[in-house]
Amino acid sequence: MRIAVTGASGKLGTVVVRELTAAGHEVIGLDATGTRGPGFVQVDLTDYGQVVDALTAVGDQHDGFDALVHLAAIPAPGIRPDVETFRNNVLSTFHVFWAALRLGMTKIVYASSETVQGLPFDVPPPYIPVDEDYPARPESVYSLVKHLEETMATELVRWHPEVSITALRFSNVMVPADYADFPGFDADPRGRKWNLWSYIDARDGAQAVLRALEVAPAGFDHFLIAAADTVMSRPNEELVAEVFPGVEVRGPLGVNDSLFSTAKAQRLLGYCPVHSWRDEVG
Ligand SMILES: NC(=O)c1ccc[n+]([C@@H]2O[C@H](COP(=O)([O-])OP(=O)(O)OC[C@H]3O[C@@H](n4cnc5c(N)ncnc54)[C@H](O)[C@@H]3O)[C@@H](O)[C@H]2O)c1
């Protein structure tokens, strides 16, 4: 496939571009920042004209795409003023979805976020391990936009039943250089309770993108995408009892198994996380 990847210069996008290319796809990155050269087009996604044009054709770089991977966003609350996070993210997403549909593209995979599960869990989750079965609980403007985007996608595929849109609710994205900090997390069990001690290796994030591109059927669906384990060495039972007493525990927690269930992604996408911080630090 020839695939457009927005946010290609970012933390996750860089790895997604590398892995999709390694899988044999032709990839063109679209981003506001990046290194000029083949395979990259500089675009401000808040400008609809630029988005339509960049997805239609750019010089001799390409003359259209088979699929769209949309990762561009201000990637967390608190980086920019909330109103700018709202403006940039919701406009960019509407523009890329709308332009893709106008151009007849039928395969879209994009980054939603773990935050819609109710992060930072100041209100505890309804049960542990967390999964996609309870309604979204955005607690920030950033997360509200991710929720609105999932709602938007739900309606867009109702209007265009032949289109496939997959929202990947990524956990906190990590690359191997981040793992040196992980052994220190055990000292404070509350330090990373905000996402139930979860994370996702960017390489496994890229694997989820690839699987969704390959197998997601027409329609909309959303998936939690996390590593197989937590960031902690302390056992889950102890952490949950200490930090989330009274929360219903559904099924065995495992010693360090992720408390974000990826069972749905495993079942429907064939997602299978293989990278763990435990293999990277001595
Ligand atoms: N980093 C995380 O922990 C995390 C967790 C869950 C979901 N996500 C989501 O994953 C995606 C990628 O996150 P990341 O960590 O790689 O972020 P990043 O900030 O490293 O990369 C995002 C990229 O998007 C580009 N971008 C933003 N607005 C743009 C615009 N208007 N026009 C063109 N380019 C624009 C930026 O230039 C940047 O290169 C985002 O959608 C983010 O919300 C990230």
CSV table of C-alpha atoms and ligand atoms in Angstrom, one decimal:
chain,number,residue,atom,x,y,z
A,1,MET,CA,0.0,0.0,0.0
A,2,ARG,CA,1.0,3.6,-0.4
A,3,ILE,CA,0.3,5.0,3.0
A,4,ALA,CA,0.1,8.6,4.3
A,5,VAL,CA,1.3,9.0,7.9
A,6,THR,CA,0.5,12.2,9.7
A,7,GLY,CA,2.7,13.1,12.7
A,8,ALA,CA,5.5,11.2,10.9
A,9,SER,CA,8.2,13.2,12.6
A,10,GLY,CA,6.9,12.5,16.2
A,11,LYS,CA,7.9,10.0,18.8
A,12,LEU,CA,5.4,7.4,17.6
A,13,GLY,CA,5.3,8.5,14.0
A,14,THR,CA,9.0,8.0,13.4
A,15,VAL,CA,8.8,4.4,14.5
A,16,VAL,CA,5.5,3.8,12.6
A,17,VAL,CA,7.1,5.1,9.4
A,18,ARG,CA,10.1,2.8,9.9
A,19,GLU,CA,8.1,-0.3,10.6
A,20,LEU,CA,5.5,0.2,7.8
A,21,THR,CA,8.4,0.8,5.4
A,22,ALA,CA,10.1,-2.4,6.7
A,23,ALA,CA,6.9,-4.3,6.1
A,24,GLY,CA,7.1,-3.3,2.4
A,25,HIS,CA,4.7,-0.4,2.2
A,26,GLU,CA,5.4,2.9,0.5
A,27,VAL,CA,5.2,5.6,3.2
A,28,ILE,CA,4.9,9.4,2.9
A,29,GLY,CA,5.1,11.4,6.1
A,30,LEU,CA,3.0,14.5,6.6
A,31,ASP,CA,4.0,16.7,9.4
A,32,ALA,CA,4.4,20.4,10.3
A,33,THR,CA,8.0,19.8,11.1
A,34,GLY,CA,10.6,17.4,9.7
A,35,THR,CA,13.5,16.9,7.4
A,36,ARG,CA,13.0,17.9,3.8
A,37,GLY,CA,13.4,15.0,1.4
A,38,PRO,CA,11.7,12.1,-0.4
A,39,GLY,CA,9.0,10.5,1.7
A,40,PHE,CA,8.1,13.7,3.6
A,41,VAL,CA,5.7,16.6,2.9
A,42,GLN,CA,5.5,19.6,5.2
A,43,VAL,CA,1.9,20.3,5.9
A,44,ASP,CA,-0.2,22.3,8.4
A,45,LEU,CA,-3.1,20.0,9.0
A,46,THR,CA,-5.2,22.8,10.4
A,47,ASP,CA,-5.3,24.2,6.9
A,48,TYR,CA,-7.9,22.1,4.9
A,49,GLY,CA,-6.6,23.2,1.5
A,50,GLN,CA,-3.1,21.9,2.4
A,51,VAL,CA,-4.5,18.7,3.6
A,52,VAL,CA,-6.6,18.0,0.5
A,53,ASP,CA,-3.7,18.9,-1.8
A,54,ALA,CA,-1.1,16.9,0.2
A,55,LEU,CA,-3.4,13.8,0.1
A,56,THR,CA,-4.1,14.2,-3.6
A,57,ALA,CA,-0.7,14.6,-5.1
A,58,VAL,CA,2.6,16.3,-4.2
A,59,GLY,CA,5.1,16.9,-7.1
A,60,ASP,CA,6.6,13.6,-8.1
A,61,GLN,CA,6.4,12.2,-4.6
A,62,HIS,CA,3.0,10.6,-5.0
A,63,ASP,CA,-0.4,10.8,-6.8
A,64,GLY,CA,-2.7,9.6,-4.0
A,65,PHE,CA,-2.8,7.1,-1.2
A,66,ASP,CA,-4.4,3.7,-0.5
A,67,ALA,CA,-4.5,4.3,3.3
A,68,LEU,CA,-4.2,7.0,5.9
A,69,VAL,CA,-2.5,6.7,9.4
A,70,HIS,CA,-3.3,9.8,11.4
A,71,LEU,CA,-1.0,10.3,14.4
A,72,ALA,CA,-0.5,14.1,14.3
A,73,ALA,CA,-1.7,15.9,17.4
A,74,ILE,CA,-0.5,17.9,20.4
A,75,PRO,CA,0.0,14.6,22.3
A,76,ALA,CA,-1.0,15.3,25.9
A,77,PRO,CA,-2.8,17.8,28.2
A,78,GLY,CA,-0.8,20.7,29.6
A,79,ILE,CA,1.7,21.1,26.6
A,80,ARG,CA,-0.3,24.0,25.1
A,81,PRO,CA,-3.3,26.0,26.4
A,82,ASP,CA,-6.4,23.8,26.3
A,83,VAL,CA,-8.1,25.9,23.7
A,84,GLU,CA,-5.1,25.4,21.3
A,85,THR,CA,-5.0,21.7,22.0
A,86,PHE,CA,-8.7,21.6,21.1
A,87,ARG,CA,-8.3,23.8,18.0
A,88,ASN,CA,-5.2,22.0,16.6
A,89,ASN,CA,-6.3,18.5,17.3
A,90,VAL,CA,-10.0,18.5,16.4
A,91,LEU,CA,-9.4,20.5,13.3
A,92,SER,CA,-6.5,18.4,12.1
A,93,THR,CA,-8.5,15.2,12.6
A,94,PHE,CA,-11.6,16.5,10.9
A,95,HIS,CA,-9.6,17.7,8.0
A,96,VAL,CA,-7.7,14.5,7.4
A,97,PHE,CA,-10.8,12.3,7.8
A,98,TRP,CA,-12.9,14.6,5.6
A,99,ALA,CA,-10.2,14.9,2.9
A,100,ALA,CA,-9.6,11.2,2.9
A,101,LEU,CA,-13.3,10.5,2.4
A,102,ARG,CA,-13.6,13.1,-0.3
A,103,LEU,CA,-10.7,11.4,-2.1
A,104,GLY,CA,-12.4,8.0,-1.8
A,105,MET,CA,-9.9,6.5,0.7
A,106,THR,CA,-11.5,3.6,2.6
A,107,LYS,CA,-8.8,2.7,5.2
A,108,ILE,CA,-8.0,5.0,8.1
A,109,VAL,CA,-6.1,4.1,11.3
A,110,TYR,CA,-5.5,6.8,13.9
A,111,ALA,CA,-4.2,7.5,17.3
A,112,SER,CA,-6.8,7.8,20.0
A,113,SER,CA,-5.6,7.7,23.6
A,114,GLU,CA,-5.7,5.7,26.8
A,115,THR,CA,-6.9,8.9,28.5
A,116,VAL,CA,-10.5,8.3,27.4
A,117,GLN,CA,-10.6,5.4,29.9
A,118,GLY,CA,-10.7,8.0,32.6
A,119,LEU,CA,-7.1,9.0,33.2
A,120,PRO,CA,-5.6,10.2,35.6
A,121,PHE,CA,-8.0,7.9,37.6
A,122,ASP,CA,-8.5,10.4,40.4
A,123,VAL,CA,-12.0,8.8,40.0
A,124,PRO,CA,-11.0,5.1,40.1
A,125,PRO,CA,-11.8,2.9,37.1
A,126,PRO,CA,-15.0,0.8,37.4
A,127,TYR,CA,-13.0,-2.4,37.4
A,128,ILE,CA,-9.5,-3.7,36.9
A,129,PRO,CA,-8.1,-4.8,34.5
A,130,VAL,CA,-9.5,-1.9,32.4
A,131,ASP,CA,-11.0,-2.7,29.0
A,132,GLU,CA,-13.0,-0.9,26.3
A,133,ASP,CA,-16.4,-2.1,27.6
A,134,TYR,CA,-17.4,1.0,29.7
A,135,PRO,CA,-18.3,4.4,28.3
A,136,ALA,CA,-15.5,6.9,27.6
A,137,ARG,CA,-14.6,9.1,30.6
A,138,PRO,CA,-12.5,12.0,29.3
A,139,GLU,CA,-11.1,14.1,32.2
A,140,SER,CA,-9.2,16.8,30.2
A,141,VAL,CA,-9.7,18.9,27.0
A,142,TYR,CA,-7.1,16.7,25.3
A,143,SER,CA,-9.0,13.6,26.2
A,144,LEU,CA,-12.3,15.2,25.4
A,145,VAL,CA,-11.0,15.8,21.8
A,146,LYS,CA,-10.0,12.1,21.5
A,147,HIS,CA,-13.5,11.2,22.6
A,148,LEU,CA,-15.1,13.6,20.2
A,149,GLU,CA,-12.9,12.2,17.4
A,150,GLU,CA,-14.1,8.7,18.2
A,151,THR,CA,-17.7,10.0,18.1
A,152,MET,CA,-17.0,11.7,14.8
A,153,ALA,CA,-15.5,8.6,13.3
A,154,THR,CA,-18.6,6.6,14.4
A,155,GLU,CA,-20.8,8.9,12.5
A,156,LEU,CA,-18.6,9.2,9.4
A,157,VAL,CA,-18.6,5.4,8.8
A,158,ARG,CA,-22.4,5.5,9.2
A,159,TRP,CA,-22.4,7.9,6.3
A,160,HIS,CA,-19.8,5.9,4.4
A,161,PRO,CA,-20.4,2.2,5.2
A,162,GLU,CA,-17.6,1.1,2.9
A,163,VAL,CA,-15.0,3.0,5.0
A,164,SER,CA,-12.9,1.4,7.8
A,165,ILE,CA,-11.7,3.7,10.6
A,166,THR,CA,-9.8,2.2,13.6
A,167,ALA,CA,-9.1,4.2,16.7
A,168,LEU,CA,-6.1,2.9,18.6
A,169,ARG,CA,-6.2,4.0,22.2
A,170,PHE,CA,-2.5,4.0,22.8
A,171,SER,CA,-1.0,3.8,26.3
A,172,ASN,CA,1.9,6.1,27.2
A,173,VAL,CA,4.4,5.7,24.3
A,174,MET,CA,7.9,4.6,25.1
A,175,VAL,CA,11.1,4.0,23.2
A,176,PRO,CA,14.1,2.0,24.5
A,177,ALA,CA,15.9,5.2,25.6
A,178,ASP,CA,13.0,5.8,28.1
A,179,TYR,CA,13.5,2.4,29.9
A,180,ALA,CA,16.5,3.5,32.1
A,181,ASP,CA,13.9,5.3,34.3
A,182,PHE,CA,11.6,2.3,34.8
A,183,PRO,CA,13.3,0.6,37.7
A,184,GLY,CA,12.9,3.9,39.7
A,185,PHE,CA,9.1,3.7,39.4
A,186,ASP,CA,8.7,1.1,42.1
A,187,ALA,CA,9.7,3.7,44.8
A,188,ASP,CA,6.4,5.5,44.5
A,189,PRO,CA,3.3,3.3,43.7
A,190,ARG,CA,1.2,6.5,43.2
A,191,GLY,CA,3.7,8.0,40.8
A,192,ARG,CA,2.3,6.3,37.8
A,193,LYS,CA,-1.2,5.3,39.1
A,194,TRP,CA,-2.6,7.8,36.6
A,195,ASN,CA,-2.6,5.1,33.8
A,196,LEU,CA,-2.6,2.0,36.0
A,197,TRP,CA,1.2,1.7,35.5
A,198,SER,CA,0.8,1.0,31.8
A,199,TYR,CA,2.9,1.9,28.7
A,200,ILE,CA,3.3,0.9,25.1
A,201,ASP,CA,6.6,0.3,23.3
A,202,ALA,CA,6.4,2.4,20.1
A,203,ARG,CA,7.4,-0.7,18.1
A,204,ASP,CA,4.4,-2.6,19.3
A,205,GLY,CA,2.3,0.6,18.7
A,206,ALA,CA,3.5,0.3,15.1
A,207,GLN,CA,2.6,-3.4,15.0
A,208,ALA,CA,-1.0,-2.4,16.0
A,209,VAL,CA,-1.1,0.2,13.2
A,210,LEU,CA,0.0,-2.5,10.7
A,211,ARG,CA,-2.4,-5.1,12.0
A,212,ALA,CA,-5.3,-2.6,11.8
A,213,LEU,CA,-4.3,-1.6,8.2
A,214,GLU,CA,-4.2,-5.2,7.3
A,215,VAL,CA,-7.3,-6.7,8.9
A,216,ALA,CA,-9.8,-4.0,10.2
A,217,PRO,CA,-13.1,-4.4,8.4
A,218,ALA,CA,-15.4,-1.6,7.2
A,219,GLY,CA,-16.9,0.3,10.1
A,220,PHE,CA,-15.5,1.9,13.2
A,221,ASP,CA,-13.9,0.3,16.2
A,222,HIS,CA,-11.6,1.3,19.0
A,223,PHE,CA,-8.9,-0.7,20.8
A,224,LEU,CA,-6.8,-0.3,23.9
A,225,ILE,CA,-3.1,-0.8,22.8
A,226,ALA,CA,-0.7,-1.4,25.6
A,227,ALA,CA,2.4,-3.5,26.4
A,228,ALA,CA,1.9,-6.9,27.9
A,229,ASP,CA,3.3,-5.9,31.3
A,230,THR,CA,3.3,-2.9,33.7
A,231,VAL,CA,6.1,-0.4,34.3
A,232,MET,CA,6.5,-1.8,37.9
A,233,SER,CA,8.3,-4.7,39.5
A,234,ARG,CA,6.0,-4.7,42.5
A,235,PRO,CA,3.2,-7.2,42.1
A,236,ASN,CA,-0.2,-6.1,40.8
A,237,GLU,CA,-2.2,-7.4,43.8
A,238,GLU,CA,-0.2,-5.3,46.2
A,239,LEU,CA,-0.4,-2.2,44.0
A,240,VAL,CA,-4.1,-2.4,43.4
A,241,ALA,CA,-4.8,-3.1,47.1
A,242,GLU,CA,-2.8,-0.1,48.1
A,243,VAL,CA,-3.8,2.5,45.5
A,244,PHE,CA,-7.2,1.4,44.3
A,245,PRO,CA,-8.8,-0.4,47.4
A,246,GLY,CA,-12.4,-1.2,46.8
A,247,VAL,CA,-12.2,-1.3,43.0
A,248,GLU,CA,-13.7,-4.6,41.6
A,249,VAL,CA,-11.0,-6.9,40.4
A,250,ARG,CA,-12.2,-9.0,37.5
A,251,GLY,CA,-10.2,-12.2,37.0
A,252,PRO,CA,-6.6,-13.0,37.8
A,253,LEU,CA,-4.2,-9.9,37.7
A,254,GLY,CA,-1.0,-11.8,37.1
A,255,VAL,CA,2.1,-10.6,38.8
A,256,ASN,CA,3.1,-7.8,36.4
A,257,ASP,CA,0.6,-8.3,33.6
A,258,SER,CA,-0.7,-5.1,32.1
A,259,LEU,CA,-3.8,-3.8,33.9
A,260,PHE,CA,-5.0,-2.5,30.5
A,261,SER,CA,-6.6,-5.4,28.7
A,262,THR,CA,-5.6,-5.8,25.1
A,263,ALA,CA,-7.7,-8.9,24.7
A,264,LYS,CA,-10.0,-7.2,22.2
A,265,ALA,CA,-7.1,-6.0,20.0
A,266,GLN,CA,-5.5,-9.5,20.2
A,267,ARG,CA,-8.8,-11.2,19.2
A,268,LEU,CA,-9.9,-8.9,16.4
A,269,LEU,CA,-6.6,-7.4,15.1
A,270,GLY,CA,-4.2,-10.2,15.9
A,271,TYR,CA,-2.2,-7.7,18.0
A,272,CYS,CA,0.5,-9.3,20.1
A,273,PRO,CA,2.9,-7.1,22.0
A,274,VAL,CA,6.4,-8.4,22.1
A,275,HIS,CA,8.5,-5.6,23.5
A,276,SER,CA,9.0,-5.2,27.3
A,277,TRP,CA,11.2,-2.7,29.2
A,278,ARG,CA,12.3,-5.8,31.2
A,279,ASP,CA,14.3,-7.0,28.2
A,280,GLU,CA,16.0,-3.6,27.8
A,281,VAL,CA,17.4,-2.8,31.2
A,282,GLY,CA,19.8,-4.9,33.2
B,1,LIG,N1,3.0,10.0,23.5
B,1,LIG,C1,2.1,9.3,24.2
B,1,LIG,O1,2.3,8.8,25.3
B,1,LIG,C2,0.7,9.1,23.6
B,1,LIG,C3,-0.2,8.3,24.3
B,1,LIG,C4,-1.5,8.1,23.7
B,1,LIG,C5,-1.8,8.6,22.5
B,1,LIG,N2,-0.9,9.4,21.8
B,1,LIG,C6,-1.3,10.0,20.5
B,1,LIG,O2,-0.3,9.4,19.6
B,1,LIG,C7,-0.1,10.4,18.6
B,1,LIG,C8,1.4,10.6,18.4
B,1,LIG,O3,1.9,11.0,19.6
B,1,LIG,P1,3.5,11.3,19.8
B,1,LIG,O4,3.9,11.0,21.2
B,1,LIG,O5,4.3,10.7,18.7
B,1,LIG,O6,3.5,12.9,19.7
B,1,LIG,P2,4.7,13.9,19.1
B,1,LIG,O7,4.4,15.3,19.6
B,1,LIG,O8,6.0,13.3,19.3
B,1,LIG,O9,4.3,13.9,17.5
B,1,LIG,C9,3.2,14.5,17.0
B,1,LIG,C10,3.5,15.1,15.7
B,1,LIG,O10,2.4,15.7,15.1
B,1,LIG,C11,2.7,16.9,14.5
B,1,LIG,N3,1.6,17.9,14.4
B,1,LIG,C12,0.9,18.3,15.5
B,1,LIG,N4,0.0,19.2,15.0
B,1,LIG,C13,0.1,19.3,13.7
B,1,LIG,C14,-0.5,20.0,12.6
B,1,LIG,N5,-1.5,20.9,12.9
B,1,LIG,N6,-0.1,19.9,11.4
B,1,LIG,C15,1.0,19.0,11.1
B,1,LIG,N7,1.6,18.3,12.0
B,1,LIG,C16,1.2,18.4,13.3
B,1,LIG,C17,3.9,17.5,15.3
B,1,LIG,O11,4.7,18.3,14.5
B,1,LIG,C18,4.6,16.2,15.7
B,1,LIG,O12,5.7,15.9,14.9
B,1,LIG,C19,-0.9,11.6,19.0
B,1,LIG,O13,-2.1,11.6,18.3
B,1,LIG,C20,-1.1,11.5,20.5
B,1,LIG,O14,-2.2,12.2,20.9
B,1,LIG,C21,0.4,9.6,22.4
